[in-house]
PDB file of C-alpha atoms in Angstrom:
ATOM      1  CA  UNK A  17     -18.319 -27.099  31.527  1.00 70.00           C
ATOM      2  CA  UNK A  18     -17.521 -23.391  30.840  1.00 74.00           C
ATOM      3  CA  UNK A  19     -19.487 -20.794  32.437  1.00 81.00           C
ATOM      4  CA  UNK A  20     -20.726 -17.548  30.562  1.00 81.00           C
ATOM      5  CA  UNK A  21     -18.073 -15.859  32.523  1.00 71.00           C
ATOM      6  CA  UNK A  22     -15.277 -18.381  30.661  1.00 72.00           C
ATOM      7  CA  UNK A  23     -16.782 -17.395  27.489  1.00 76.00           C
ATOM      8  CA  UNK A  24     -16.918 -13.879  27.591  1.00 73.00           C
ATOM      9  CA  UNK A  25     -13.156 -13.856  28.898  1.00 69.00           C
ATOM     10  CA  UNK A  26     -12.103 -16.200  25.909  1.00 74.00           C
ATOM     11  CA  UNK A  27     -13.701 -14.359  23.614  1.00 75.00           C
ATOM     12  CA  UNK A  28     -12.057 -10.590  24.544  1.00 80.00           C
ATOM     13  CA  UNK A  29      -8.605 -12.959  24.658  1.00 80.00           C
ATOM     14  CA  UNK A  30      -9.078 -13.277  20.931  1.00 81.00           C
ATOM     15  CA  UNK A  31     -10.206 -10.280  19.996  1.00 82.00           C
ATOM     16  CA  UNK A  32      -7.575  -8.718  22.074  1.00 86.00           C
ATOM     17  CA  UNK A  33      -5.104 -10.893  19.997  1.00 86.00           C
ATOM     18  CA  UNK A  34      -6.675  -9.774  16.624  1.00 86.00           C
ATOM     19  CA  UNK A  35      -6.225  -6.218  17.757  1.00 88.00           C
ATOM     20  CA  UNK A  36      -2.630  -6.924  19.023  1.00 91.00           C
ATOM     21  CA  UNK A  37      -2.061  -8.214  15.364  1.00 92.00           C
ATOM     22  CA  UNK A  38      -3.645  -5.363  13.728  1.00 90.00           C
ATOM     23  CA  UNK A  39      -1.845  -3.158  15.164  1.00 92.00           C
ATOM     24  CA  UNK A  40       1.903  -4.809  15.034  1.00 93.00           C
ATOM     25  CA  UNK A  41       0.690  -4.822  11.602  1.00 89.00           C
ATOM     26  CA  UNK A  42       0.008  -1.277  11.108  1.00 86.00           C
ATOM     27  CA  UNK A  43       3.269  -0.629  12.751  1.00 87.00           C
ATOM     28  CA  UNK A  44       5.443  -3.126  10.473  1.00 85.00           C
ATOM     29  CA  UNK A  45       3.631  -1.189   7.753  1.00 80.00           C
ATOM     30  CA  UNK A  46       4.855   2.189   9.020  1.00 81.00           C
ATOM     31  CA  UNK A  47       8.539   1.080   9.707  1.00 79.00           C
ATOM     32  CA  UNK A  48       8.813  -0.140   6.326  1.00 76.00           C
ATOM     33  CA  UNK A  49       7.713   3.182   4.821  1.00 72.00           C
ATOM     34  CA  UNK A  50       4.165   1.771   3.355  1.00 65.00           C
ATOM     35  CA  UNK A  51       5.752   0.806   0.595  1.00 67.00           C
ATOM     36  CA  UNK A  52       6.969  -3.246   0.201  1.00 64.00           C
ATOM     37  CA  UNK A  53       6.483  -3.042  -3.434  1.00 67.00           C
ATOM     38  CA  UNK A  54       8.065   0.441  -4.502  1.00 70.00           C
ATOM     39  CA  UNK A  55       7.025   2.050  -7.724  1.00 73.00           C
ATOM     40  CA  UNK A  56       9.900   1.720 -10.387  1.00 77.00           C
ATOM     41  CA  UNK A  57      12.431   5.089 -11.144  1.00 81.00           C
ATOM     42  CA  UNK A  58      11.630   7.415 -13.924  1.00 81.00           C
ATOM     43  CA  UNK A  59      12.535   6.562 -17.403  1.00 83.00           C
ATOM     44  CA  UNK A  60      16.262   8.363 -17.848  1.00 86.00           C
ATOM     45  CA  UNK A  61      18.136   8.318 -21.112  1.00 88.00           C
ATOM     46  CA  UNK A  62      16.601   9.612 -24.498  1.00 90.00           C
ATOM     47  CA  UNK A  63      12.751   9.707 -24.989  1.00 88.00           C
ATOM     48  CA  UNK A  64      13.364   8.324 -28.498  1.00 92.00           C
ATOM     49  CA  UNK A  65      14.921   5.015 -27.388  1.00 92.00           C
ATOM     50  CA  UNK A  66      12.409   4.376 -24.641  1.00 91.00           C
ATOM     51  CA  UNK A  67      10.222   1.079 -24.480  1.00 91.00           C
ATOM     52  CA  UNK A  68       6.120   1.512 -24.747  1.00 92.00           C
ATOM     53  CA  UNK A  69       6.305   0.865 -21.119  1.00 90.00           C
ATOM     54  CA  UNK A  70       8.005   3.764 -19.771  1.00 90.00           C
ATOM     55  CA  UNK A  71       6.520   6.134 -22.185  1.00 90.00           C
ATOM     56  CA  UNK A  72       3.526   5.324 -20.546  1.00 90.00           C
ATOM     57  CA  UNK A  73       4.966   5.011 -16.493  1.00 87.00           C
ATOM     58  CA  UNK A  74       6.528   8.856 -17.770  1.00 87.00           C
ATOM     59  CA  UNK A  75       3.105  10.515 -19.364  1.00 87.00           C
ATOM     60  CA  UNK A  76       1.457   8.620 -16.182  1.00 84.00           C
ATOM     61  CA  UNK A  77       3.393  10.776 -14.238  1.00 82.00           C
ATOM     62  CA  UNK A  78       3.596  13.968 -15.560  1.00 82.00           C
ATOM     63  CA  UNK A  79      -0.183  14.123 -16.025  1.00 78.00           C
ATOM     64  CA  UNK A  80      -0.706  13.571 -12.485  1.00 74.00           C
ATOM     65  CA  UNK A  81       1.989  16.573 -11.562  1.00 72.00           C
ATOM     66  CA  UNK A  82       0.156  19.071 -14.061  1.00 64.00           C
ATOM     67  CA  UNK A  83      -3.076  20.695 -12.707  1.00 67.00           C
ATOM     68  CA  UNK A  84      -6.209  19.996 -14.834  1.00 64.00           C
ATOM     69  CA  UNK A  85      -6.767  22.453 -17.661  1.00 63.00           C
ATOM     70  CA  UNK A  86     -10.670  23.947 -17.197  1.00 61.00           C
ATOM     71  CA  UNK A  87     -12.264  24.556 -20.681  1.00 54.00           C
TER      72      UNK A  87
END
């Protein structure tokens, strides 16, 4: 039968694994750049003969590189 002493030892064993995977985590996360799923290149070519899509990825864009107008 276990003894409080058993318990309290196997429970800091897990949570020290949880932190040990939190933090490989973090670090995976930080050798990769943060980004797994990178954000697709600008629209290139002539505006004219662009889908909906990148009209929309390219006004997304340049509204967020433009300070806001006060009125």
């Amino acid at each position: 039968m276990p003894t409080p002493f058993d318990r309290l030892v196997l429970r800091s064993k897990n949570a020290t694994l949880a932190f040990s995977g939190l933090v490989t985590a973090a670090l995976a996360w930080s050798m990769w750049g943060g980004s797994i799923f990178p954000a697709p290149a600008d629209p290139t070519g002539d505006p004219h003969e662009w889908t909906h899509e990148e009209l929309r990825r390219w006004l997304a864009a340049v509204r967020t590189l433009s300070p806001a107008i006060p009125h």
